[in-house]
Amino acid sequence: MIEIPRGTAEFNESAAPADVVRRQYLASARGDLAALRATLADDVEWTEMAGFPLAGTYRTPKGVTSNVMERLAAEWQSWTTHDDTYVVAGENVVVLARYTAVHKATGKALAVRVAHHFVVRGGRIVRFEQFTDTALVREAMTP
Protein backbone atom coordinates (compact mmCIF):
# COMPACT_ATOMS: atom_id res chain seq x y z
CA MET A 1 0.00 0.00 0.00
CA ILE A 2 1.28 3.45 -0.84
CA GLU A 3 0.36 6.73 0.75
CA ILE A 4 -1.16 9.15 -1.72
CA PRO A 5 -1.21 12.84 -0.75
CA ARG A 6 -4.56 14.54 -1.09
CA GLY A 7 -5.43 18.18 -1.69
CA THR A 8 -1.93 19.46 -2.37
CA ALA A 9 -0.70 21.35 -5.43
CA GLU A 10 2.04 18.75 -5.73
CA PHE A 11 -0.53 15.94 -5.94
CA ASN A 12 -2.77 17.84 -8.38
CA GLU A 13 0.13 18.36 -10.81
CA SER A 14 1.85 15.00 -10.34
CA ALA A 15 2.34 12.71 -13.34
CA ALA A 16 3.08 9.74 -11.05
CA PRO A 17 0.81 6.87 -12.16
CA ALA A 18 -0.82 6.33 -8.75
CA ASP A 19 -1.54 10.06 -8.39
CA VAL A 20 -3.16 10.24 -11.83
CA VAL A 21 -5.34 7.23 -11.01
CA ARG A 22 -6.30 8.68 -7.61
CA ARG A 23 -7.29 11.99 -9.25
CA GLN A 24 -9.52 10.00 -11.63
CA TYR A 25 -11.31 8.35 -8.67
CA LEU A 26 -11.70 11.66 -6.83
CA ALA A 27 -13.12 13.37 -9.92
CA SER A 28 -15.54 10.48 -10.43
CA ALA A 29 -16.69 10.66 -6.81
CA ARG A 30 -17.40 14.40 -7.21
CA GLY A 31 -19.19 13.84 -10.52
CA ASP A 32 -16.63 16.16 -12.13
CA LEU A 33 -16.50 14.67 -15.63
CA ALA A 34 -14.24 17.43 -16.98
CA ALA A 35 -11.61 16.69 -14.32
CA LEU A 36 -11.98 12.96 -14.95
CA ARG A 37 -11.51 13.45 -18.70
CA ALA A 38 -8.35 15.45 -17.93
CA THR A 39 -6.79 12.27 -16.47
CA LEU A 40 -7.42 10.30 -19.69
CA ALA A 41 -5.23 10.22 -22.81
CA ASP A 42 -6.87 11.22 -26.08
CA ASP A 43 -6.44 7.64 -27.31
CA VAL A 44 -7.50 5.94 -24.06
CA GLU A 45 -8.88 2.39 -24.22
CA TRP A 46 -11.32 1.80 -21.34
CA THR A 47 -12.66 -1.75 -21.02
CA GLU A 48 -15.62 -2.74 -18.88
CA MET A 49 -15.53 -6.53 -18.55
CA ALA A 50 -17.74 -9.01 -20.36
CA GLY A 51 -20.92 -9.66 -18.40
CA PHE A 52 -20.94 -6.18 -16.85
CA PRO A 53 -23.98 -4.14 -17.96
CA LEU A 54 -21.72 -1.62 -19.75
CA ALA A 55 -19.40 -4.28 -21.21
CA GLY A 56 -17.17 -3.11 -24.03
CA THR A 57 -14.18 -0.99 -24.85
CA TYR A 58 -14.63 2.76 -25.07
CA ARG A 59 -12.22 5.24 -26.61
CA THR A 60 -11.58 8.96 -26.14
CA PRO A 61 -12.18 10.78 -22.85
CA LYS A 62 -15.66 11.89 -23.94
CA GLY A 63 -16.49 8.34 -25.09
CA VAL A 64 -15.51 6.98 -21.67
CA THR A 65 -17.48 9.49 -19.62
CA SER A 66 -20.60 9.40 -21.79
CA ASN A 67 -20.70 5.59 -22.14
CA VAL A 68 -19.65 4.68 -18.61
CA MET A 69 -19.89 7.40 -15.94
CA GLU A 70 -22.99 9.15 -17.30
CA ARG A 71 -24.80 5.83 -17.81
CA LEU A 72 -23.89 4.64 -14.30
CA ALA A 73 -25.23 7.92 -12.86
CA ALA A 74 -28.47 7.51 -14.83
CA GLU A 75 -29.11 3.95 -13.63
CA TRP A 76 -27.64 3.94 -10.12
CA GLN A 77 -27.97 6.15 -7.07
CA SER A 78 -24.71 7.05 -5.30
CA TRP A 79 -22.46 4.85 -7.48
CA THR A 80 -19.11 4.99 -5.68
CA THR A 81 -15.81 3.27 -6.21
CA HIS A 82 -13.93 2.94 -2.93
CA ASP A 83 -10.28 2.66 -3.95
CA ASP A 84 -8.82 0.69 -1.06
CA THR A 85 -5.38 -0.59 -2.10
CA TYR A 86 -2.92 0.46 -4.81
CA VAL A 87 -0.25 -1.82 -6.25
CA VAL A 88 2.16 0.07 -8.51
CA ALA A 89 4.77 -1.34 -10.88
CA GLY A 90 6.13 1.32 -13.21
CA GLU A 91 3.31 2.55 -15.47
CA ASN A 92 0.93 -0.18 -14.20
CA VAL A 93 -1.43 0.56 -11.34
CA VAL A 94 -3.75 -2.11 -9.97
CA VAL A 95 -6.40 -0.89 -7.57
CA LEU A 96 -8.34 -3.24 -5.30
CA ALA A 97 -11.62 -1.54 -4.59
CA ARG A 98 -15.35 -1.85 -3.90
CA TYR A 99 -18.39 -0.60 -5.76
CA THR A 100 -21.37 0.52 -3.72
CA ALA A 101 -24.63 1.87 -5.12
CA VAL A 102 -28.40 1.43 -5.19
CA HIS A 103 -30.08 0.54 -8.47
CA LYS A 104 -32.70 3.18 -9.22
CA ALA A 105 -35.24 0.83 -10.84
CA THR A 106 -35.06 -2.05 -8.33
CA GLY A 107 -34.03 -0.22 -5.15
CA LYS A 108 -31.52 -3.02 -4.48
CA ALA A 109 -28.16 -2.19 -2.93
CA LEU A 110 -24.90 -3.25 -4.52
CA ALA A 111 -21.67 -3.98 -2.66
CA VAL A 112 -19.08 -5.83 -4.73
CA ARG A 113 -15.30 -6.16 -4.82
CA VAL A 114 -13.48 -5.01 -7.93
CA ALA A 115 -9.97 -4.84 -9.34
CA HIS A 116 -8.97 -2.17 -11.83
CA HIS A 117 -5.83 -2.27 -13.95
CA PHE A 118 -4.62 1.07 -15.29
CA VAL A 119 -1.69 1.88 -17.57
CA VAL A 120 -0.51 5.47 -17.17
CA ARG A 121 1.93 7.16 -19.56
CA GLY A 122 2.93 10.79 -19.70
CA GLY A 123 0.62 11.69 -16.83
CA ARG A 124 -2.52 10.29 -18.52
CA ILE A 125 -4.42 7.00 -18.31
CA VAL A 126 -3.95 5.18 -21.63
CA ARG A 127 -5.59 1.89 -20.73
CA PHE A 128 -8.10 0.62 -18.16
CA GLU A 129 -9.52 -2.83 -17.55
CA GLN A 130 -12.16 -3.79 -14.98
CA PHE A 131 -12.55 -7.11 -13.13
CA THR A 132 -15.61 -7.70 -10.91
CA ASP A 133 -18.33 -10.21 -10.05
CA THR A 134 -20.80 -9.28 -12.76
CA ALA A 135 -23.41 -11.69 -11.41
CA LEU A 136 -23.73 -9.57 -8.24
CA VAL A 137 -24.16 -6.43 -10.34
CA ARG A 138 -26.86 -8.03 -12.47
CA GLU A 139 -28.58 -9.41 -9.35
CA ALA A 140 -28.96 -5.87 -8.01
CA MET A 141 -30.51 -4.87 -11.35
CA THR A 142 -33.05 -7.71 -11.40
CA PRO A 143 -36.48 -7.10 -9.82
CSV table of N, CA and C in Angstrom, one decimal:
chain,number,residue,atom,x,y,z
A,1,MET,N,0.9,-1.2,0.0
A,1,MET,CA,0.0,0.0,0.0
A,1,MET,C,0.9,1.2,0.0
A,2,ILE,N,0.5,2.2,-0.8
A,2,ILE,CA,1.3,3.4,-0.8
A,2,ILE,C,0.4,4.6,-0.3
A,3,GLU,N,1.1,5.6,0.2
A,3,GLU,CA,0.4,6.7,0.8
A,3,GLU,C,0.3,7.7,-0.4
A,4,ILE,N,-0.9,8.2,-0.6
A,4,ILE,CA,-1.2,9.2,-1.7
A,4,ILE,C,-1.6,10.5,-1.1
A,5,PRO,N,-0.8,11.5,-1.3
A,5,PRO,CA,-1.2,12.8,-0.8
A,5,PRO,C,-2.5,13.3,-1.4
A,6,ARG,N,-3.3,14.0,-0.6
A,6,ARG,CA,-4.6,14.5,-1.1
A,6,ARG,C,-4.6,16.0,-0.9
A,7,GLY,N,-5.2,16.8,-1.9
A,7,GLY,CA,-5.4,18.2,-1.7
A,7,GLY,C,-4.2,19.1,-1.8
A,8,THR,N,-3.1,18.6,-2.3
A,8,THR,CA,-1.9,19.5,-2.4
A,8,THR,C,-1.7,19.8,-3.8
A,9,ALA,N,-1.1,20.9,-4.1
A,9,ALA,CA,-0.7,21.3,-5.4
A,9,ALA,C,0.2,20.3,-6.1
A,10,GLU,N,1.1,19.8,-5.2
A,10,GLU,CA,2.0,18.7,-5.7
A,10,GLU,C,1.3,17.5,-6.3
A,11,PHE,N,0.3,17.1,-5.5
A,11,PHE,CA,-0.5,15.9,-5.9
A,11,PHE,C,-1.3,16.3,-7.2
A,12,ASN,N,-1.9,17.5,-7.2
A,12,ASN,CA,-2.8,17.8,-8.4
A,12,ASN,C,-2.0,18.0,-9.7
A,13,GLU,N,-0.7,18.2,-9.6
A,13,GLU,CA,0.1,18.4,-10.8
A,13,GLU,C,1.0,17.1,-11.1
A,14,SER,N,1.0,16.2,-10.2
A,14,SER,CA,1.9,15.0,-10.3
A,14,SER,C,1.5,14.1,-11.5
A,15,ALA,N,2.5,13.7,-12.2
A,15,ALA,CA,2.3,12.7,-13.3
A,15,ALA,C,2.6,11.3,-12.9
A,16,ALA,N,2.9,11.1,-11.6
A,16,ALA,CA,3.1,9.7,-11.1
A,16,ALA,C,1.8,8.9,-11.3
A,17,PRO,N,2.0,7.7,-11.8
A,17,PRO,CA,0.8,6.9,-12.2
A,17,PRO,C,-0.2,6.7,-11.1
A,18,ALA,N,0.2,6.5,-9.8
A,18,ALA,CA,-0.8,6.3,-8.7
A,18,ALA,C,-1.6,7.6,-8.5
A,19,ASP,N,-0.9,8.8,-8.6
A,19,ASP,CA,-1.5,10.1,-8.4
A,19,ASP,C,-2.6,10.3,-9.5
A,20,VAL,N,-2.2,10.0,-10.7
A,20,VAL,CA,-3.2,10.2,-11.8
A,20,VAL,C,-4.4,9.4,-11.6
A,21,VAL,N,-4.2,8.1,-11.2
A,21,VAL,CA,-5.3,7.2,-11.0
A,21,VAL,C,-6.2,7.7,-9.8
A,22,ARG,N,-5.6,8.2,-8.8
A,22,ARG,CA,-6.3,8.7,-7.6
A,22,ARG,C,-7.1,9.9,-8.0
A,23,ARG,N,-6.5,10.8,-8.8
A,23,ARG,CA,-7.3,12.0,-9.3
A,23,ARG,C,-8.5,11.6,-10.1
A,24,GLN,N,-8.4,10.5,-10.9
A,24,GLN,CA,-9.5,10.0,-11.6
A,24,GLN,C,-10.6,9.5,-10.7
A,25,TYR,N,-10.3,8.8,-9.6
A,25,TYR,CA,-11.3,8.4,-8.7
A,25,TYR,C,-12.0,9.5,-7.9
A,26,LEU,N,-11.2,10.5,-7.5
A,26,LEU,CA,-11.7,11.7,-6.8
A,26,LEU,C,-12.6,12.5,-7.7
A,27,ALA,N,-12.3,12.6,-9.0
A,27,ALA,CA,-13.1,13.4,-9.9
A,27,ALA,C,-14.4,12.6,-10.1
A,28,SER,N,-14.3,11.3,-10.3
A,28,SER,CA,-15.5,10.5,-10.4
A,28,SER,C,-16.5,10.6,-9.2
A,29,ALA,N,-15.9,10.6,-8.0
A,29,ALA,CA,-16.7,10.7,-6.8
A,29,ALA,C,-17.4,12.0,-6.7
A,30,ARG,N,-16.8,13.1,-7.2
A,30,ARG,CA,-17.4,14.4,-7.2
A,30,ARG,C,-18.4,14.6,-8.4
A,31,GLY,N,-18.4,13.7,-9.3
A,31,GLY,CA,-19.2,13.8,-10.5
A,31,GLY,C,-18.6,14.9,-11.5
A,32,ASP,N,-17.3,15.2,-11.3
A,32,ASP,CA,-16.6,16.2,-12.1
A,32,ASP,C,-16.1,15.5,-13.4
A,33,LEU,N,-16.9,15.4,-14.4
A,33,LEU,CA,-16.5,14.7,-15.6
A,33,LEU,C,-15.4,15.4,-16.4
A,34,ALA,N,-15.3,16.7,-16.3
A,34,ALA,CA,-14.2,17.4,-17.0
A,34,ALA,C,-12.9,17.1,-16.3
A,35,ALA,N,-12.9,17.1,-15.0
A,35,ALA,CA,-11.6,16.7,-14.3
A,35,ALA,C,-11.3,15.2,-14.6
A,36,LEU,N,-12.2,14.4,-14.6
A,36,LEU,CA,-12.0,13.0,-14.9
A,36,LEU,C,-11.4,12.8,-16.4
A,37,ARG,N,-12.0,13.5,-17.3
A,37,ARG,CA,-11.5,13.4,-18.7
A,37,ARG,C,-10.1,14.0,-18.8
A,38,ALA,N,-9.7,14.9,-17.9
A,38,ALA,CA,-8.3,15.4,-17.9
A,38,ALA,C,-7.3,14.4,-17.5
A,39,THR,N,-7.7,13.3,-16.9
A,39,THR,CA,-6.8,12.3,-16.5
A,39,THR,C,-6.6,11.2,-17.6
A,40,LEU,N,-7.4,11.3,-18.6
A,40,LEU,CA,-7.4,10.3,-19.7
A,40,LEU,C,-6.7,10.8,-20.9
A,41,ALA,N,-5.9,9.9,-21.5
A,41,ALA,CA,-5.2,10.2,-22.8
A,41,ALA,C,-6.3,10.3,-23.9
A,42,ASP,N,-6.0,11.1,-25.0
A,42,ASP,CA,-6.9,11.2,-26.1
A,42,ASP,C,-7.2,9.9,-26.7
A,43,ASP,N,-6.2,9.0,-26.7
A,43,ASP,CA,-6.4,7.6,-27.3
A,43,ASP,C,-6.7,6.5,-26.3
A,44,VAL,N,-7.2,6.9,-25.1
A,44,VAL,CA,-7.5,5.9,-24.1
A,44,VAL,C,-8.3,4.8,-24.6
A,45,GLU,N,-8.1,3.6,-24.0
A,45,GLU,CA,-8.9,2.4,-24.2
A,45,GLU,C,-9.4,2.0,-22.9
A,46,TRP,N,-10.7,2.0,-22.6
A,46,TRP,CA,-11.3,1.8,-21.3
A,46,TRP,C,-12.2,0.6,-21.5
A,47,THR,N,-11.9,-0.5,-20.8
A,47,THR,CA,-12.7,-1.8,-21.0
A,47,THR,C,-13.4,-2.1,-19.8
A,48,GLU,N,-14.7,-2.2,-19.9
A,48,GLU,CA,-15.6,-2.7,-18.9
A,48,GLU,C,-15.8,-4.2,-19.2
A,49,MET,N,-15.6,-5.1,-18.3
A,49,MET,CA,-15.5,-6.5,-18.5
A,49,MET,C,-16.8,-7.2,-19.1
A,50,ALA,N,-16.6,-8.2,-19.8
A,50,ALA,CA,-17.7,-9.0,-20.4
A,50,ALA,C,-18.7,-9.4,-19.2
A,51,GLY,N,-20.0,-9.3,-19.4
A,51,GLY,CA,-20.9,-9.7,-18.4
A,51,GLY,C,-21.4,-8.5,-17.6
A,52,PHE,N,-20.6,-7.4,-17.5
A,52,PHE,CA,-20.9,-6.2,-16.9
A,52,PHE,C,-22.0,-5.5,-17.7
A,53,PRO,N,-22.9,-4.8,-17.1
A,53,PRO,CA,-24.0,-4.1,-18.0
A,53,PRO,C,-23.4,-3.2,-19.0
A,54,LEU,N,-22.3,-2.6,-18.8
A,54,LEU,CA,-21.7,-1.6,-19.8
A,54,LEU,C,-20.5,-2.2,-20.5
A,55,ALA,N,-20.5,-3.6,-20.6
A,55,ALA,CA,-19.4,-4.3,-21.2
A,55,ALA,C,-19.0,-3.7,-22.6
A,56,GLY,N,-17.7,-3.6,-22.8
A,56,GLY,CA,-17.2,-3.1,-24.0
A,56,GLY,C,-15.9,-2.3,-23.8
A,57,THR,N,-15.3,-1.9,-24.9
A,57,THR,CA,-14.2,-1.0,-24.9
A,57,THR,C,-14.6,0.4,-25.4
A,58,TYR,N,-14.3,1.4,-24.7
A,58,TYR,CA,-14.6,2.8,-25.1
A,58,TYR,C,-13.3,3.5,-25.3
A,59,ARG,N,-13.4,4.4,-26.3
A,59,ARG,CA,-12.2,5.2,-26.6
A,59,ARG,C,-12.6,6.7,-26.5
A,60,THR,N,-11.6,7.5,-26.3
A,60,THR,CA,-11.6,9.0,-26.1
A,60,THR,C,-12.1,9.3,-24.8
A,61,PRO,N,-11.7,10.4,-24.2
A,61,PRO,CA,-12.2,10.8,-22.9
A,61,PRO,C,-13.7,11.0,-22.8
A,62,LYS,N,-14.2,11.7,-23.9
A,62,LYS,CA,-15.7,11.9,-23.9
A,62,LYS,C,-16.4,10.6,-24.1
A,63,GLY,N,-15.9,9.6,-24.9
A,63,GLY,CA,-16.5,8.3,-25.1
A,63,GLY,C,-16.6,7.6,-23.8
A,64,VAL,N,-15.5,7.7,-23.0
A,64,VAL,CA,-15.5,7.0,-21.7
A,64,VAL,C,-16.6,7.6,-20.7
A,65,THR,N,-16.5,8.9,-20.6
A,65,THR,CA,-17.5,9.5,-19.6
A,65,THR,C,-18.9,9.4,-20.1
A,66,SER,N,-19.2,9.5,-21.4
A,66,SER,CA,-20.6,9.4,-21.8
A,66,SER,C,-21.1,8.0,-21.8
A,67,ASN,N,-20.3,7.0,-22.1
A,67,ASN,CA,-20.7,5.6,-22.1
A,67,ASN,C,-20.6,4.8,-20.8
A,68,VAL,N,-19.8,5.4,-19.9
A,68,VAL,CA,-19.6,4.7,-18.6
A,68,VAL,C,-20.2,5.5,-17.5
A,69,MET,N,-19.5,6.6,-17.1
A,69,MET,CA,-19.9,7.4,-15.9
A,69,MET,C,-21.3,8.0,-16.0
A,70,GLU,N,-21.7,8.6,-17.2
A,70,GLU,CA,-23.0,9.1,-17.3
A,70,GLU,C,-24.1,8.1,-17.3
A,71,ARG,N,-23.8,6.9,-17.8
A,71,ARG,CA,-24.8,5.8,-17.8
A,71,ARG,C,-24.9,5.2,-16.4
A,72,LEU,N,-23.8,5.1,-15.7
A,72,LEU,CA,-23.9,4.6,-14.3
A,72,LEU,C,-24.7,5.6,-13.5
A,73,ALA,N,-24.5,6.9,-13.6
A,73,ALA,CA,-25.2,7.9,-12.9
A,73,ALA,C,-26.7,7.9,-13.2
A,74,ALA,N,-27.1,7.6,-14.4
A,74,ALA,CA,-28.5,7.5,-14.8
A,74,ALA,C,-29.2,6.3,-14.2
A,75,GLU,N,-28.5,5.2,-14.1
A,75,GLU,CA,-29.1,4.0,-13.6
A,75,GLU,C,-29.0,3.6,-12.1
A,76,TRP,N,-28.0,4.3,-11.5
A,76,TRP,CA,-27.6,3.9,-10.1
A,76,TRP,C,-27.6,5.2,-9.3
A,77,GLN,N,-28.1,5.1,-8.0
A,77,GLN,CA,-28.0,6.2,-7.1
A,77,GLN,C,-26.7,6.0,-6.3
A,78,SER,N,-25.9,7.0,-6.1
A,78,SER,CA,-24.7,7.0,-5.3
A,78,SER,C,-23.7,6.0,-5.7
A,79,TRP,N,-23.5,5.8,-7.0
A,79,TRP,CA,-22.5,4.8,-7.5
A,79,TRP,C,-21.1,5.4,-7.0
A,80,THR,N,-20.4,4.6,-6.2
A,80,THR,CA,-19.1,5.0,-5.7
A,80,THR,C,-18.1,3.9,-5.8
A,81,THR,N,-16.9,4.2,-6.2
A,81,THR,CA,-15.8,3.3,-6.2
A,81,THR,C,-14.9,3.6,-5.0
A,82,HIS,N,-14.8,2.7,-4.1
A,82,HIS,CA,-13.9,2.9,-2.9
A,82,HIS,C,-12.6,2.3,-3.2
A,83,ASP,N,-11.6,3.1,-3.6
A,83,ASP,CA,-10.3,2.7,-3.9
A,83,ASP,C,-9.5,2.4,-2.7
A,84,ASP,N,-9.4,1.1,-2.3
A,84,ASP,CA,-8.8,0.7,-1.1
A,84,ASP,C,-7.3,0.5,-1.1
A,85,THR,N,-6.8,-0.2,-2.1
A,85,THR,CA,-5.4,-0.6,-2.1
A,85,THR,C,-4.8,-0.4,-3.5
A,86,TYR,N,-3.6,0.2,-3.5
A,86,TYR,CA,-2.9,0.5,-4.8
A,86,TYR,C,-1.7,-0.4,-4.9
A,87,VAL,N,-1.5,-1.1,-6.0
A,87,VAL,CA,-0.2,-1.8,-6.3
A,87,VAL,C,0.3,-1.2,-7.5
A,88,VAL,N,1.6,-0.7,-7.4
A,88,VAL,CA,2.2,0.1,-8.5
A,88,VAL,C,3.4,-0.6,-9.0
A,89,ALA,N,3.5,-0.8,-10.3
A,89,ALA,CA,4.8,-1.3,-10.9
A,89,ALA,C,5.0,-0.5,-12.2
A,90,GLY,N,5.9,0.5,-12.1
A,90,GLY,CA,6.1,1.3,-13.2
A,90,GLY,C,4.9,2.1,-13.7
A,91,GLU,N,4.5,1.9,-14.9
A,91,GLU,CA,3.3,2.5,-15.5
A,91,GLU,C,2.0,1.8,-15.2
A,92,ASN,N,2.1,0.6,-14.5
A,92,ASN,CA,0.9,-0.2,-14.2
A,92,ASN,C,0.5,0.1,-12.8
A,93,VAL,N,-0.8,0.3,-12.6
A,93,VAL,CA,-1.4,0.6,-11.3
A,93,VAL,C,-2.6,-0.4,-11.2
A,94,VAL,N,-2.6,-1.2,-10.2
A,94,VAL,CA,-3.8,-2.1,-10.0
A,94,VAL,C,-4.4,-1.6,-8.7
A,95,VAL,N,-5.7,-1.4,-8.7
A,95,VAL,CA,-6.4,-0.9,-7.6
A,95,VAL,C,-7.4,-1.9,-7.2
A,96,LEU,N,-7.3,-2.3,-5.9
A,96,LEU,CA,-8.3,-3.2,-5.3
A,96,LEU,C,-9.3,-2.3,-4.6
A,97,ALA,N,-10.6,-2.5,-5.0
A,97,ALA,CA,-11.6,-1.5,-4.6
A,97,ALA,C,-13.0,-2.2,-4.3
A,98,ARG,N,-14.0,-1.4,-4.1
A,98,ARG,CA,-15.3,-1.8,-3.9
A,98,ARG,C,-16.3,-0.9,-4.6
A,99,TYR,N,-17.3,-1.4,-5.2
A,99,TYR,CA,-18.4,-0.6,-5.8
A,99,TYR,C,-19.5,-0.7,-4.8
A,100,THR,N,-20.1,0.5,-4.5
A,100,THR,CA,-21.4,0.5,-3.7
A,100,THR,C,-22.3,1.4,-4.5
A,101,ALA,N,-23.6,1.1,-4.4
A,101,ALA,CA,-24.6,1.9,-5.1
A,101,ALA,C,-26.0,1.3,-4.8
A,102,VAL,N,-27.0,2.0,-5.2
A,102,VAL,CA,-28.4,1.4,-5.2
A,102,VAL,C,-29.0,1.6,-6.6
A,103,HIS,N,-29.5,0.5,-7.1
A,103,HIS,CA,-30.1,0.5,-8.5
A,103,HIS,C,-31.4,1.3,-8.4
A,104,LYS,N,-31.5,2.3,-9.3
A,104,LYS,CA,-32.7,3.2,-9.2
A,104,LYS,C,-34.0,2.4,-9.5
A,105,ALA,N,-34.0,1.5,-10.5
A,105,ALA,CA,-35.2,0.8,-10.8
A,105,ALA,C,-35.7,-0.2,-9.8
A,106,THR,N,-34.7,-1.0,-9.2
A,106,THR,CA,-35.1,-2.0,-8.3
A,106,THR,C,-35.0,-1.6,-6.9
A,107,GLY,N,-34.2,-0.6,-6.5
A,107,GLY,CA,-34.0,-0.2,-5.1
A,107,GLY,C,-33.1,-1.1,-4.4
A,108,LYS,N,-32.4,-2.1,-5.1
A,108,LYS,CA,-31.5,-3.0,-4.5
A,108,LYS,C,-30.1,-2.4,-4.3
A,109,ALA,N,-29.5,-2.7,-3.2
A,109,ALA,CA,-28.2,-2.2,-2.9
A,109,ALA,C,-27.1,-3.1,-3.6
A,110,LEU,N,-26.0,-2.5,-4.0
A,110,LEU,CA,-24.9,-3.3,-4.5
A,110,LEU,C,-23.7,-3.0,-3.6
A,111,ALA,N,-23.0,-4.1,-3.3
A,111,ALA,CA,-21.7,-4.0,-2.7
A,111,ALA,C,-20.8,-5.1,-3.2
A,112,VAL,N,-19.9,-4.8,-4.0
A,112,VAL,CA,-19.1,-5.8,-4.7
A,112,VAL,C,-17.6,-5.4,-4.8
A,113,ARG,N,-16.7,-6.4,-4.7
A,113,ARG,CA,-15.3,-6.2,-4.8
A,113,ARG,C,-15.0,-6.0,-6.3
A,114,VAL,N,-13.9,-5.3,-6.6
A,114,VAL,CA,-13.5,-5.0,-7.9
A,114,VAL,C,-12.0,-4.8,-8.0
A,115,ALA,N,-11.4,-5.2,-9.1
A,115,ALA,CA,-10.0,-4.8,-9.3
A,115,ALA,C,-9.9,-4.1,-10.6
A,116,HIS,N,-9.2,-3.0,-10.6
A,116,HIS,CA,-9.0,-2.2,-11.8
A,116,HIS,C,-7.5,-2.2,-12.2
A,117,HIS,N,-7.2,-2.4,-13.5
A,117,HIS,CA,-5.8,-2.3,-14.0
A,117,HIS,C,-5.7,-1.1,-14.9
A,118,PHE,N,-4.9,-0.1,-14.5
A,118,PHE,CA,-4.6,1.1,-15.3
A,118,PHE,C,-3.2,1.0,-15.8
A,119,VAL,N,-3.0,1.6,-17.0
A,119,VAL,CA,-1.7,1.9,-17.6
A,119,VAL,C,-1.6,3.4,-17.7
A,120,VAL,N,-0.6,4.0,-17.1
A,120,VAL,CA,-0.5,5.5,-17.2
A,120,VAL,C,0.8,5.8,-17.8
A,121,ARG,N,0.7,6.7,-18.9
A,121,ARG,CA,1.9,7.2,-19.6
A,121,ARG,C,1.8,8.7,-19.7
A,122,GLY,N,2.9,9.3,-19.5
A,122,GLY,CA,2.9,10.8,-19.7
A,122,GLY,C,1.9,11.5,-18.9
A,123,GLY,N,1.6,11.0,-17.7
A,123,GLY,CA,0.6,11.7,-16.8
A,123,GLY,C,-0.8,11.5,-17.2
A,124,ARG,N,-1.1,10.6,-18.1
A,124,ARG,CA,-2.5,10.3,-18.5
A,124,ARG,C,-2.8,8.8,-18.5
A,125,ILE,N,-4.0,8.4,-18.3
A,125,ILE,CA,-4.4,7.0,-18.3
A,125,ILE,C,-4.6,6.6,-19.8
A,126,VAL,N,-3.9,5.6,-20.2
A,126,VAL,CA,-4.0,5.2,-21.6
A,126,VAL,C,-4.8,3.9,-21.8
A,127,ARG,N,-4.8,3.1,-20.7
A,127,ARG,CA,-5.6,1.9,-20.7
A,127,ARG,C,-6.2,1.6,-19.4
A,128,PHE,N,-7.4,1.0,-19.4
A,128,PHE,CA,-8.1,0.6,-18.2
A,128,PHE,C,-8.8,-0.7,-18.4
A,129,GLU,N,-8.8,-1.6,-17.5
A,129,GLU,CA,-9.5,-2.8,-17.5
A,129,GLU,C,-10.1,-3.1,-16.2
A,130,GLN,N,-11.4,-3.5,-16.2
A,130,GLN,CA,-12.2,-3.8,-15.0
A,130,GLN,C,-12.3,-5.3,-14.8
A,131,PHE,N,-12.3,-5.7,-13.5
A,131,PHE,CA,-12.5,-7.1,-13.1
A,131,PHE,C,-13.5,-7.1,-11.9
A,132,THR,N,-14.7,-7.7,-12.0
A,132,THR,CA,-15.6,-7.7,-10.9
A,132,THR,C,-16.6,-8.9,-11.0
A,133,ASP,N,-17.3,-9.1,-10.0
A,133,ASP,CA,-18.3,-10.2,-10.1
A,133,ASP,C,-19.6,-9.6,-10.7
A,134,THR,N,-19.7,-9.9,-12.0
A,134,THR,CA,-20.8,-9.3,-12.8
A,134,THR,C,-22.1,-9.9,-12.4
A,135,ALA,N,-22.1,-11.1,-11.8
A,135,ALA,CA,-23.4,-11.7,-11.4
A,135,ALA,C,-24.0,-10.9,-10.3
A,136,LEU,N,-23.2,-10.4,-9.3
A,136,LEU,CA,-23.7,-9.6,-8.2
A,136,LEU,C,-24.3,-8.2,-8.7
A,137,VAL,N,-23.7,-7.7,-9.8
A,137,VAL,CA,-24.2,-6.4,-10.3
A,137,VAL,C,-25.5,-6.7,-11.0
A,138,ARG,N,-25.6,-7.7,-11.8
A,138,ARG,CA,-26.9,-8.0,-12.5
A,138,ARG,C,-28.0,-8.4,-11.5
A,139,GLU,N,-27.6,-9.1,-10.4
A,139,GLU,CA,-28.6,-9.4,-9.4
A,139,GLU,C,-29.2,-8.1,-8.8
A,140,ALA,N,-28.4,-7.1,-8.5
A,140,ALA,CA,-29.0,-5.9,-8.0
A,140,ALA,C,-29.9,-5.2,-9.0
A,141,MET,N,-29.7,-5.5,-10.3
A,141,MET,CA,-30.5,-4.9,-11.4
A,141,MET,C,-31.8,-5.6,-11.7
A,142,THR,N,-31.9,-6.8,-11.1
A,142,THR,CA,-33.1,-7.7,-11.4
A,142,THR,C,-34.1,-7.6,-10.3
A,143,PRO,N,-35.4,-7.2,-10.8
A,143,PRO,CA,-36.5,-7.1,-9.8
A,143,PRO,C,-36.8,-8.4,-9.1
